[in-house]
Every structure is written in C-alpha cells, then in structure tokens.
CSV table of C-alpha atoms and ligand atoms in Angstrom, one decimal:
chain,number,residue,atom,x,y,z
A,11,MET,CA,1.8,40.1,-33.2
A,12,ALA,CA,1.4,37.3,-30.6
A,13,GLU,CA,3.5,34.0,-31.3
A,14,PRO,CA,0.9,31.4,-32.3
A,15,VAL,CA,0.4,28.6,-29.8
A,16,ASP,CA,1.4,25.8,-32.2
A,17,ALA,CA,4.9,27.9,-32.6
A,18,ARG,CA,5.3,28.2,-28.8
A,19,CYS,CA,4.6,24.6,-28.4
A,20,ALA,CA,7.5,23.4,-31.2
A,21,ARG,CA,9.7,25.9,-29.6
A,22,GLU,CA,9.3,24.7,-26.0
A,23,LEU,CA,9.2,21.0,-27.0
A,24,THR,CA,12.7,22.1,-28.5
A,25,ALA,CA,14.1,23.3,-25.5
A,26,VAL,CA,13.1,20.5,-23.5
A,27,PHE,CA,14.0,17.8,-26.3
A,28,GLU,CA,16.6,17.1,-29.1
A,29,GLU,CA,14.6,18.2,-32.4
A,30,LEU,CA,15.4,15.4,-35.0
A,31,GLY,CA,15.4,15.3,-38.6
A,32,ALA,CA,15.7,13.7,-41.7
A,33,ALA,CA,19.9,13.1,-40.7
A,34,ASP,CA,18.6,11.1,-38.0
A,35,ALA,CA,16.1,9.0,-40.1
A,36,GLY,CA,18.7,5.9,-39.8
A,37,ALA,CA,18.8,5.7,-36.1
A,38,LEU,CA,15.1,6.2,-35.9
A,39,ALA,CA,14.4,3.5,-38.3
A,40,ALA,CA,16.6,1.2,-35.8
A,41,LEU,CA,14.7,2.5,-32.9
A,42,GLU,CA,11.4,1.5,-34.7
A,43,ALA,CA,12.4,-1.9,-35.6
A,44,LEU,CA,13.2,-2.8,-32.1
A,45,CYS,CA,10.2,-1.3,-30.8
A,46,PHE,CA,7.4,-2.3,-33.3
A,47,SER,CA,6.5,-5.6,-35.2
A,48,SER,CA,5.6,-3.3,-38.3
A,49,PRO,CA,8.1,-0.4,-37.9
A,50,TRP,CA,8.4,2.7,-40.3
A,51,SER,CA,10.9,2.2,-43.1
A,52,GLU,CA,13.6,5.0,-43.1
A,53,ALA,CA,12.0,6.1,-46.5
A,54,GLN,CA,9.0,6.5,-44.5
A,55,PHE,CA,11.0,8.7,-41.7
A,56,VAL,CA,12.7,10.7,-44.4
A,57,SER,CA,9.4,11.8,-46.1
A,58,SER,CA,7.5,12.1,-42.7
A,59,PHE,CA,9.9,14.1,-40.6
A,60,GLY,CA,11.2,16.3,-44.1
A,61,GLN,CA,7.4,17.8,-43.8
A,62,ALA,CA,7.3,20.9,-41.6
A,63,ALA,CA,4.2,19.7,-40.2
A,64,PHE,CA,5.7,16.7,-38.3
A,65,ARG,CA,8.5,16.8,-36.0
A,66,ALA,CA,10.3,14.3,-34.1
A,67,PHE,CA,11.9,15.0,-30.7
A,68,GLY,CA,14.5,12.6,-29.1
A,69,LEU,CA,15.6,11.7,-25.5
A,70,ARG,CA,18.9,10.5,-25.4
A,71,ALA,CA,20.5,7.9,-22.8
A,72,ALA,CA,24.0,7.2,-22.3
A,73,GLY,CA,25.1,8.9,-25.7
A,74,ARG,CA,22.4,7.1,-27.8
A,75,LEU,CA,19.2,7.8,-29.1
A,76,ALA,CA,16.7,6.0,-26.5
A,77,GLY,CA,13.5,7.3,-27.7
A,78,TYR,CA,11.6,9.8,-29.4
A,79,ALA,CA,8.1,11.3,-29.9
A,80,ALA,CA,7.0,12.4,-33.2
A,81,VAL,CA,4.3,14.9,-33.0
A,82,TYR,CA,2.2,17.2,-34.9
A,83,CYS,CA,1.4,20.7,-33.4
A,84,GLY,CA,-2.1,22.1,-34.5
A,85,ALA,CA,-3.6,25.5,-34.0
A,86,ASP,CA,-4.8,24.0,-30.0
A,87,GLU,CA,-4.4,20.6,-29.8
A,88,LEU,CA,-1.4,18.1,-30.5
A,89,GLU,CA,-1.3,15.0,-31.7
A,90,LEU,CA,1.1,12.3,-30.8
A,91,LEU,CA,2.0,10.5,-34.1
A,92,ASN,CA,4.0,8.1,-32.5
A,93,ILE,CA,6.6,7.3,-29.3
A,94,ALA,CA,9.1,4.6,-29.0
A,95,VAL,CA,11.5,3.9,-26.5
A,96,LEU,CA,14.3,1.2,-26.3
A,97,PRO,CA,12.4,-2.0,-24.6
A,98,GLU,CA,15.2,-2.1,-22.2
A,99,LEU,CA,14.3,1.1,-21.0
A,100,ARG,CA,11.1,1.2,-20.3
A,101,ARG,CA,11.3,-0.5,-17.1
A,102,GLN,CA,12.9,3.0,-15.9
A,103,GLY,CA,9.9,4.7,-17.0
A,104,LEU,CA,11.6,6.5,-20.0
A,105,GLY,CA,8.3,6.3,-21.8
A,106,ALA,CA,6.4,8.0,-19.2
A,107,ARG,CA,9.1,10.8,-18.9
A,108,LEU,CA,9.1,11.5,-22.8
A,109,LEU,CA,5.1,11.7,-22.7
A,110,ASP,CA,5.1,14.1,-19.7
A,111,GLY,CA,7.5,16.2,-21.3
A,112,VAL,CA,5.8,16.4,-24.5
A,113,LEU,CA,2.2,17.2,-22.7
A,114,GLN,CA,3.9,19.8,-20.1
A,115,ALA,CA,5.3,21.8,-23.1
A,116,ALA,CA,1.7,21.2,-24.7
A,117,ARG,CA,-0.1,22.9,-21.5
A,118,LYS,CA,2.8,25.7,-20.9
A,119,THR,CA,2.4,27.3,-24.2
A,120,GLY,CA,-1.9,26.8,-24.1
A,121,MET,CA,-2.8,23.8,-26.0
A,122,ASN,CA,-6.6,22.7,-25.4
A,123,ARG,CA,-6.3,19.1,-26.5
A,124,GLY,CA,-3.8,16.1,-26.5
A,125,LEU,CA,-4.9,13.1,-29.3
A,126,LEU,CA,-3.3,10.1,-30.3
A,127,GLU,CA,-4.5,7.0,-31.3
A,128,VAL,CA,-3.4,3.3,-29.9
A,129,ARG,CA,-4.1,-0.5,-31.0
A,130,VAL,CA,-6.9,-1.8,-29.1
A,131,GLY,CA,-4.7,-5.0,-28.2
A,132,ASN,CA,-1.6,-2.7,-26.9
A,133,ALA,CA,-2.3,-3.0,-23.3
A,134,PRO,CA,0.9,-1.5,-21.8
A,135,ALA,CA,0.6,2.1,-24.0
A,136,ARG,CA,-3.1,2.0,-22.9
A,137,ALA,CA,-2.3,2.0,-19.3
A,138,LEU,CA,0.4,4.7,-19.7
A,139,TYR,CA,-1.9,6.9,-21.7
A,140,GLU,CA,-4.6,6.1,-19.0
A,141,SER,CA,-2.3,7.3,-16.1
A,142,PHE,CA,-2.1,10.2,-17.7
A,143,GLY,CA,-5.2,11.4,-18.0
A,144,PHE,CA,-6.7,10.3,-22.0
A,145,ALA,CA,-9.7,8.6,-22.2
A,146,PRO,CA,-11.0,6.7,-25.3
A,147,VAL,CA,-13.3,9.1,-27.3
A,148,GLY,CA,-13.8,6.9,-30.6
A,149,ARG,CA,-12.6,3.8,-32.6
A,150,ARG,CA,-10.9,3.5,-36.0
A,151,LYS,CA,-12.2,0.2,-37.5
A,152,ARG,CA,-9.1,-2.1,-39.2
A,153,TYR,CA,-6.8,0.9,-39.3
A,154,TYR,CA,-3.9,-1.0,-38.9
A,155,ALA,CA,-3.1,-2.1,-42.2
A,156,ASP,CA,-0.3,-4.9,-40.9
A,157,THR,CA,-2.7,-6.8,-38.6
A,158,GLY,CA,-6.0,-5.4,-39.6
A,159,GLU,CA,-6.6,-4.1,-35.8
A,160,ASP,CA,-9.1,-1.6,-34.7
A,161,ALA,CA,-7.3,1.7,-33.3
A,162,LEU,CA,-8.5,3.5,-30.0
A,163,VAL,CA,-8.6,7.3,-30.5
A,164,TYR,CA,-7.5,9.0,-26.9
A,165,GLN,CA,-8.3,12.5,-26.0
A,166,LEU,CA,-6.9,14.5,-22.9
A,167,ASP,CA,-7.9,17.6,-21.8
A,168,LEU,CA,-5.1,19.9,-21.4
A,169,ALA,CA,-6.8,23.5,-20.7
A,170,SER,CA,-8.3,22.9,-17.3
A,171,ARG,CA,-5.0,21.9,-15.6
A,172,GLU,CA,-3.5,25.6,-17.2
A,173,GLU,CA,-6.2,27.6,-15.2
A,174,CYS,CA,-5.6,25.9,-12.1
A,175,CYS,CA,-2.4,26.0,-12.4
A,176,MET,CA,-2.0,29.9,-12.1
A,177,ARG,CA,-2.4,29.4,-8.4
A,178,LYS,CA,0.1,28.1,-6.3
A,179,ILE,CA,-0.3,27.4,-2.3
A,180,VAL,CA,2.5,28.4,-0.1
A,181,ALA,CA,2.1,26.7,3.3
A,182,ALA,CA,3.6,27.0,6.5
A,183,ASN,CA,3.8,24.3,8.9
A,184,TRP,CA,4.7,25.9,12.5
A,185,LYS,CA,5.1,21.8,13.9
A,186,MET,CA,5.3,22.0,17.7
A,187,TYR,CA,6.9,25.7,18.2
A,188,LYS,CA,5.3,28.9,19.3
A,189,THR,CA,2.6,29.5,22.1
A,190,ARG,CA,-0.5,31.2,21.5
A,191,GLY,CA,0.8,34.6,21.8
A,192,GLU,CA,4.1,34.1,19.6
A,193,ALA,CA,2.0,32.2,17.0
A,194,ALA,CA,-0.9,35.2,17.0
A,195,ALA,CA,2.4,37.8,16.6
A,196,THR,CA,4.0,35.9,13.6
A,197,ALA,CA,0.5,35.6,12.1
A,198,THR,CA,-0.1,39.3,12.5
A,199,ALA,CA,3.4,40.3,11.1
A,200,LEU,CA,2.5,37.7,7.9
A,201,ARG,CA,-0.6,39.8,7.3
A,202,ARG,CA,1.3,43.0,7.2
A,203,LEU,CA,3.8,42.0,5.2
A,204,LEU,CA,1.2,39.9,2.6
A,205,ASP,CA,-2.7,41.1,2.9
A,206,GLY,CA,-3.6,43.3,0.1
A,207,ASN,CA,-0.2,42.7,-1.3
A,208,MET,CA,-0.1,39.1,-2.1
A,209,PRO,CA,1.8,38.2,-5.1
A,210,GLU,CA,-0.4,37.3,-8.2
A,211,GLY,CA,-1.4,33.8,-8.5
A,212,ARG,CA,-0.3,32.7,-4.4
A,213,ASP,CA,-2.3,31.4,-1.8
A,214,VAL,CA,-1.1,30.9,2.0
A,215,VAL,CA,-2.0,28.5,4.5
A,216,VAL,CA,-0.9,28.6,8.1
A,217,PHE,CA,-0.7,25.0,10.0
A,218,PRO,CA,0.2,26.1,13.8
A,219,PRO,CA,-0.1,23.5,16.7
A,220,PHE,CA,-3.6,23.0,18.1
A,221,LEU,CA,-3.6,25.5,20.9
A,222,ALA,CA,-3.2,28.4,18.7
A,223,VAL,CA,-5.4,27.5,15.6
A,224,SER,CA,-7.8,30.0,16.7
A,225,ALA,CA,-5.5,32.9,17.8
A,226,VAL,CA,-4.1,32.8,14.2
A,227,ALA,CA,-7.6,32.2,12.8
A,228,GLU,CA,-8.3,35.7,14.4
A,229,ALA,CA,-5.0,37.4,13.6
A,230,LEU,CA,-5.7,36.5,9.7
A,231,ALA,CA,-9.9,37.0,9.5
A,232,GLY,CA,-10.6,38.7,6.4
A,233,ALA,CA,-7.3,38.8,4.8
A,234,ASP,CA,-7.0,38.2,1.2
A,235,ARG,CA,-6.1,34.7,0.5
A,236,MET,CA,-4.9,33.4,3.9
A,237,ALA,CA,-6.2,30.5,5.4
A,238,VAL,CA,-5.7,28.2,8.6
A,239,GLY,CA,-5.4,25.1,8.9
A,240,ALA,CA,-4.2,22.2,11.9
A,241,GLN,CA,-1.3,19.8,11.8
A,242,ASP,CA,-3.7,16.7,12.7
A,243,VAL,CA,-6.9,15.2,13.4
A,244,TYR,CA,-8.7,12.3,14.9
A,245,PRO,CA,-11.3,10.1,12.6
A,246,ALA,CA,-14.3,10.5,14.7
A,247,ALA,CA,-17.2,13.1,15.5
A,248,GLU,CA,-16.5,13.0,19.4
A,249,GLY,CA,-16.0,10.2,22.0
A,250,ALA,CA,-13.8,8.5,24.6
A,251,PHE,CA,-10.1,9.3,22.7
A,252,THR,CA,-8.2,11.1,24.9
A,253,GLY,CA,-6.0,14.0,23.9
A,254,GLU,CA,-7.4,14.2,20.5
A,255,VAL,CA,-9.3,16.9,18.2
A,256,SER,CA,-12.1,16.4,16.1
A,257,PRO,CA,-13.0,18.0,12.6
A,258,ALA,CA,-15.7,19.9,14.3
A,259,MET,CA,-13.5,21.1,17.1
A,260,LEU,CA,-10.8,22.6,14.0
A,261,ARG,CA,-13.5,24.2,12.0
A,262,ASP,CA,-15.3,25.5,15.4
A,263,GLY,CA,-11.2,27.3,15.9
A,264,GLY,CA,-11.5,28.6,12.6
A,265,ALA,CA,-9.2,25.9,10.4
A,266,SER,CA,-10.6,25.2,6.9
A,267,TRP,CA,-7.6,22.7,6.0
A,268,VAL,CA,-5.8,20.0,8.0
A,269,LEU,CA,-2.5,18.1,7.2
A,270,VAL,CA,-2.6,14.6,7.2
A,271,GLY,CA,0.1,11.9,7.1
A,272,HIS,CA,3.2,13.9,7.9
A,273,SER,CA,6.0,12.5,8.0
A,274,GLU,CA,6.9,13.2,11.7
A,275,ARG,CA,3.6,11.3,12.5
A,276,ARG,CA,4.3,8.5,10.5
A,277,HIS,CA,7.8,8.1,11.7
A,278,VAL,CA,8.2,9.8,15.1
A,279,LEU,CA,4.4,9.1,15.8
A,280,GLY,CA,4.4,5.6,14.5
A,281,GLU,CA,1.3,6.5,12.4
A,282,ASP,CA,0.5,4.1,9.7
A,283,ASP,CA,-1.0,4.0,5.8
A,284,ALA,CA,-4.7,2.9,7.1
A,285,PHE,CA,-4.7,5.2,10.0
A,286,VAL,CA,-3.9,8.2,7.4
A,287,GLY,CA,-6.4,7.3,5.1
A,288,ARG,CA,-9.3,7.1,7.9
A,289,LYS,CA,-8.1,10.6,9.1
A,290,ALA,CA,-8.4,12.1,5.2
A,291,ALA,CA,-11.7,10.5,4.6
A,292,PHE,CA,-13.4,11.4,7.8
A,293,ALA,CA,-11.8,15.2,7.8
A,294,LEU,CA,-13.1,15.8,4.1
A,295,GLU,CA,-16.1,14.4,4.6
A,296,GLN,CA,-16.6,16.9,8.0
A,297,GLY,CA,-16.0,20.0,5.7
A,298,LEU,CA,-11.9,20.3,5.9
A,299,LYS,CA,-10.1,20.3,2.9
A,300,ILE,CA,-6.8,17.9,3.3
A,301,MET,CA,-3.2,18.0,2.4
A,302,VAL,CA,-2.1,14.3,2.4
A,303,CYS,CA,1.5,14.1,2.9
A,304,VAL,CA,3.6,11.7,1.2
A,305,GLY,CA,7.4,10.9,0.9
A,306,GLU,CA,10.3,8.2,0.6
A,307,THR,CA,13.1,7.3,3.1
A,308,LEU,CA,16.5,7.5,1.6
A,309,GLU,CA,16.8,4.0,2.3
A,310,GLU,CA,13.5,3.7,0.2
A,311,ARG,CA,14.7,5.7,-2.3
A,312,GLU,CA,18.2,4.1,-2.8
A,313,ALA,CA,16.5,0.8,-2.7
A,314,GLY,CA,14.4,2.0,-5.9
A,315,ARG,CA,11.0,2.1,-4.3
A,316,LEU,CA,10.1,5.3,-4.9
A,317,GLU,CA,6.9,4.7,-7.1
A,318,ALA,CA,6.2,1.9,-5.2
A,319,VAL,CA,6.1,4.0,-2.0
A,320,LEU,CA,4.2,6.8,-3.2
A,321,ALA,CA,1.7,4.8,-4.7
A,322,ARG,CA,1.3,2.9,-1.4
A,323,GLN,CA,0.8,5.9,0.4
A,324,LEU,CA,-1.3,7.6,-2.0
A,325,ASP,CA,-3.5,4.3,-2.4
A,326,ALA,CA,-4.3,4.5,1.0
A,327,ALA,CA,-4.8,7.9,1.9
A,328,PHE,CA,-7.4,8.2,-0.9
A,329,ALA,CA,-9.1,4.5,-0.1
A,330,GLY,CA,-12.0,6.1,1.5
A,331,VAL,CA,-11.9,9.7,0.1
A,332,ARG,CA,-14.6,10.7,-2.2
A,333,ALA,CA,-13.5,14.3,-3.1
A,334,ALA,CA,-16.1,16.7,-5.3
A,335,GLY,CA,-13.3,18.4,-6.8
A,336,CYS,CA,-9.7,19.4,-7.0
A,337,GLY,CA,-10.1,22.3,-4.4
A,338,ASP,CA,-10.8,19.7,-1.9
A,339,LEU,CA,-7.4,18.4,-1.4
A,340,ALA,CA,-3.6,19.0,-2.0
A,341,VAL,CA,-0.9,16.6,-1.7
A,342,ALA,CA,2.6,17.6,-0.4
A,343,TYR,CA,5.6,15.5,-1.9
A,344,GLU,CA,8.2,15.6,1.1
A,345,PRO,CA,11.0,13.5,0.8
A,346,VAL,CA,11.6,12.1,4.5
A,347,TRP,CA,15.4,12.7,4.3
A,348,ALA,CA,15.0,16.4,3.3
A,349,ILE,CA,12.6,17.4,5.9
A,350,GLY,CA,14.4,19.4,8.5
A,351,THR,CA,17.9,18.5,7.7
A,352,GLY,CA,19.0,21.1,5.1
A,353,LYS,CA,19.0,18.8,2.2
A,354,VAL,CA,16.9,20.0,-0.8
A,355,ALA,CA,16.1,17.4,-3.2
A,356,GLY,CA,17.4,18.2,-6.7
A,357,PRO,CA,15.1,19.5,-9.7
A,358,ARG,CA,15.2,16.1,-11.6
A,359,GLU,CA,13.9,14.3,-8.3
A,360,ILE,CA,11.6,16.9,-7.5
A,361,ALA,CA,10.1,16.9,-11.1
A,362,GLU,CA,10.3,12.9,-11.4
A,363,ALA,CA,8.4,12.5,-7.8
A,364,HIS,CA,5.7,15.1,-8.9
A,365,ALA,CA,5.0,13.6,-12.3
A,366,LEU,CA,4.6,10.3,-10.0
A,367,VAL,CA,2.2,12.1,-7.9
A,368,ARG,CA,0.4,13.5,-11.0
A,369,ARG,CA,-0.1,10.1,-12.9
A,370,LEU,CA,-1.4,8.7,-9.3
A,371,LEU,CA,-3.5,11.2,-8.8
A,372,VAL,CA,-4.9,11.1,-12.4
A,373,ARG,CA,-5.5,7.3,-12.0
A,374,ARG,CA,-7.4,7.7,-8.7
A,375,PHE,CA,-9.3,10.8,-9.7
A,376,PRO,CA,-9.7,10.7,-13.6
A,377,GLU,CA,-12.1,14.0,-13.8
A,378,PHE,CA,-9.9,16.3,-11.7
A,379,GLY,CA,-6.7,14.3,-10.8
A,380,ASN,CA,-5.0,16.6,-13.3
A,381,ASN,CA,-5.9,19.8,-11.4
A,382,VAL,CA,-5.2,18.9,-7.6
A,383,ALA,CA,-2.0,21.2,-6.5
A,384,ILE,CA,1.3,18.9,-5.5
A,385,LEU,CA,3.2,21.1,-3.4
A,386,TYR,CA,6.8,20.1,-2.5
A,387,GLY,CA,8.5,20.6,0.9
A,388,GLY,CA,11.9,19.4,2.4
A,389,SER,CA,14.1,22.6,3.5
A,390,VAL,CA,13.0,25.2,1.2
A,391,LYS,CA,14.3,28.4,2.2
A,392,PRO,CA,14.1,32.1,0.5
A,393,ALA,CA,16.9,31.4,-1.6
A,394,ASN,CA,15.8,28.2,-3.1
A,395,ALA,CA,11.7,28.5,-3.5
A,396,ALA,CA,11.9,30.3,-6.9
A,397,SER,CA,13.7,27.9,-9.0
A,398,ILE,CA,11.6,24.8,-6.8
A,399,ILE,CA,8.1,26.6,-7.3
A,400,ALA,CA,9.0,26.9,-10.8
A,401,LEU,CA,9.2,22.9,-12.0
A,402,ASP,CA,6.8,21.3,-13.7
A,403,ASN,CA,4.1,19.8,-11.5
A,404,VAL,CA,5.1,21.9,-8.6
A,405,ASP,CA,1.8,23.6,-7.7
A,406,GLY,CA,3.3,25.2,-4.4
A,407,LEU,CA,5.6,24.8,-1.3
A,408,LEU,CA,5.3,23.3,2.5
A,409,VAL,CA,7.5,24.8,4.6
A,410,GLY,CA,8.6,23.9,8.1
A,411,GLY,CA,11.9,25.7,9.5
A,412,ALA,CA,11.8,28.7,7.4
A,413,SER,CA,8.2,29.6,8.0
A,414,LEU,CA,8.5,30.3,11.6
A,415,ASP,CA,9.7,33.9,10.9
A,416,ALA,CA,7.2,36.6,8.9
A,417,GLU,CA,10.1,38.1,7.4
A,418,SER,CA,11.8,34.5,5.7
A,419,PHE,CA,7.8,33.1,5.1
A,420,SER,CA,7.0,35.6,3.2
A,421,ALA,CA,10.3,36.2,1.0
A,422,ILE,CA,9.3,32.4,0.2
A,423,VAL,CA,5.4,33.5,-0.8
A,424,ARG,CA,6.9,35.9,-2.9
A,425,ALA,CA,9.5,33.8,-4.6
B,4,PEP,C1,7.7,20.2,6.9
B,4,PEP,O1,7.8,20.0,8.0
B,4,PEP,O2,6.7,19.9,6.6
B,4,PEP,C2,9.1,20.7,6.2
B,4,PEP,C3,8.9,20.6,5.2
B,4,PEP,O3,10.0,21.0,7.0
B,4,PEP,P1,11.3,22.0,6.7
B,4,PEP,O4,11.0,22.9,5.7
B,4,PEP,O5,12.2,22.3,7.7
B,4,PEP,O6,12.1,20.7,5.7
C-alpha cells in the first residue's frame, strides 16, 4: 500500500531538519521567550510535541538551536502552527529558509494546501508569508488571549506548482558560435538524439545566433518538445534601428522564445536594467516567450548584495510586463562569476538564489509566480547537470559552452 501523504511529508521534513521532541522543550521555550511577547511555557511544549500529531523541526546554526517550525501534517494539507527564529539571525534570512524548507517538503510529497494563522499586527511575518504566496482567506476575532488581537488565516495553494514542476526546460545558448550550416548540422544531430526519445518531463530550447535561427527552426520543425529562440531582440516593431532585429522578424524566422538580459549583454555590451525591461515587455507583447537572465557578479556576492541585485534586476525586467501566465516566461539565474569560467555555484548557493528568485516572482505575479520556471546557468556540464537539476526550485538549465556539441548537450538533457 502506498505511504500516505502526511507520513511522506513528515519523513521528508525529518530528512531536511532535525526533528525535535519533548527532550528539547527547554531549548524551545528559551527560543520562544526570545522571540515572542507571550511565549509558550515548557509544559505547553512538552504536552504539544509529546503528541504524535504535532511535530517540531529545528534548524541549528553555530551549534545552537537557531529556529524551529512546528507543523501539523494533515491528509493533504500542512498547517504551520508556529515558526520562530533567533532575532539576531532574522536578517540573515533564516526565517525564509525555514519556511522554504517546510513548503518544499510539503510540495514534494503531494500536499495540496499550506495553512497558518498570524497576528493582524505582525507586519514582518505577514510580509514573509505573502512573499511565499500565502494569501489571507479569513479572520478569527480576538484570537490571541494575551492582547485580544485578531488572527488572519493565510492559505497557499501547493498543488499547482507540483504539476508544473513535472516539466523542466533545458536550453542551449550558442552565443556567437556556428555559421548557418554548422548550426543546422548540430540541430539535426540533436534531433536525431532526442526526437521521439525525449526524457520524460523535459523541454528543449535552442538559442542560435540570429542568422542561424531559421536554419535551426527548419532542422527542428515538427520535432517533439524542441523549440527555437533568439539571443536578443530590439523593443520596437520596426524603424531606424541599424543592426537590430524586431520580435516579428524573430517569429518570422521560427523563434518562439527570446533571451533578455544575458550577462554578456549586460556586462560586455553595456545594457542596463531599464533597457532589459523594455525588451522583456515588448517581446512578450509581440508574442514571444521571454527567458529573463539575472545574476550577481563576484564582487556583488562578496559584498552581501545577492538579494538586492536579484530584486533590482527582476523588478526592472518585469516593470512593464503583463504576462498572462507562467508559460509566457522563465527566469535564468546565472551568477556572472560562473558563466564560461568552469566555476559552478555550489548546491547551497544555487538553492538559496533560486529560493530568492521564487519569492520575488511570487511577489510580482501572485497568481502564477510559483509556477514560473527558474533555470540555473553557469558552467553546466554532463557531469554536474543531474545534481543541479535535482535541487529545489531548479526547473531547468541554461547551457553555454557544453551545448555546442550535440552529444554533450543531449547528455545534459538526459541528466
Ligand atoms: C550561458 O551562456 O548562459 C552560460 C551559462 O554559459 P556556460 O554554460 O558556458 O557557463
């Protein structure tokens, strides 16, 4: 008999966090006392976590209990009873990490809904929950005995992302490599390796140089789940823009996707955030799907500016975007220091950045931000692709150097 969803979810949570029991009641009570005006007593902890229905999961930092989440795993919904993080660690995003881990476990195991209650006046907590896509669905009058405050009931639909995440996009950026003949030959070889034989749940997009877009589109015409895109676009229908290419010209050449804001365009060709935003909005309006590239330089990362840089780039890229749904767009997180350098971001760095991008997407597109694909790019090779694509919130890969050869790229698609 299949294991029930609630048991699977608890098992997944136990794999990610340390499960706490009655023996941890003292440490939990001390943590609560630091976090809340009316903390639970040790006796409440012992009686609550002594019951099988409630489970508490802790996060340790520097050898001490730095935060915990208490949850109730129902048949198909997960209720978050309490979440607390040491005040001095909140600014480091520990609360978000805890919440993200709990929600990932719930999604992975097929939970449909997340639920929680929060004090009406607790603005920071409400902002955190809302950034993960929780929305208020009700109000409980005078719910908190200590202050008589109302509680807001928040709910998050978890099921839709589960479905969407079944598919992953593996994209090839051929940069300024390959003549038309070379591009057509590589696309034909790729089709031979993948068409009719595409691994379950994968979509391929090839981004050749402009002049080869139509040759690649012809080589891939009618192939199953293989699309063509362009590496750039100009945000106007037509006009005196020497050297530029419009969305209609790209569609005419057979492109259905376009990259905007690739790091080489930002850092080598000097494109700024606002220009990237104009391209994104116009290309989408003109019927192309957009893959928005974002990522920090090493200097920005080392200065602790990862979140600020990603937020600035995404805000600008989507400022004028009126997307109808998650299928219209994707985001590629590509740390600049990992592109073409052979340096791959580590799993924790990737998971952290992707979780940040997810929160920013949900904030920008509350109805479908949870379902937008987030690809990782930066020195992906056949040998590291499988471990990267398996990470939480990694919905695909954008591959440069290793996509130039059909065998190597098809090995990545199969990873
Ligand atoms: C890219 O061009 O988007 C890229 C990720 O390149 P590489 O795989 O060569 O690092």
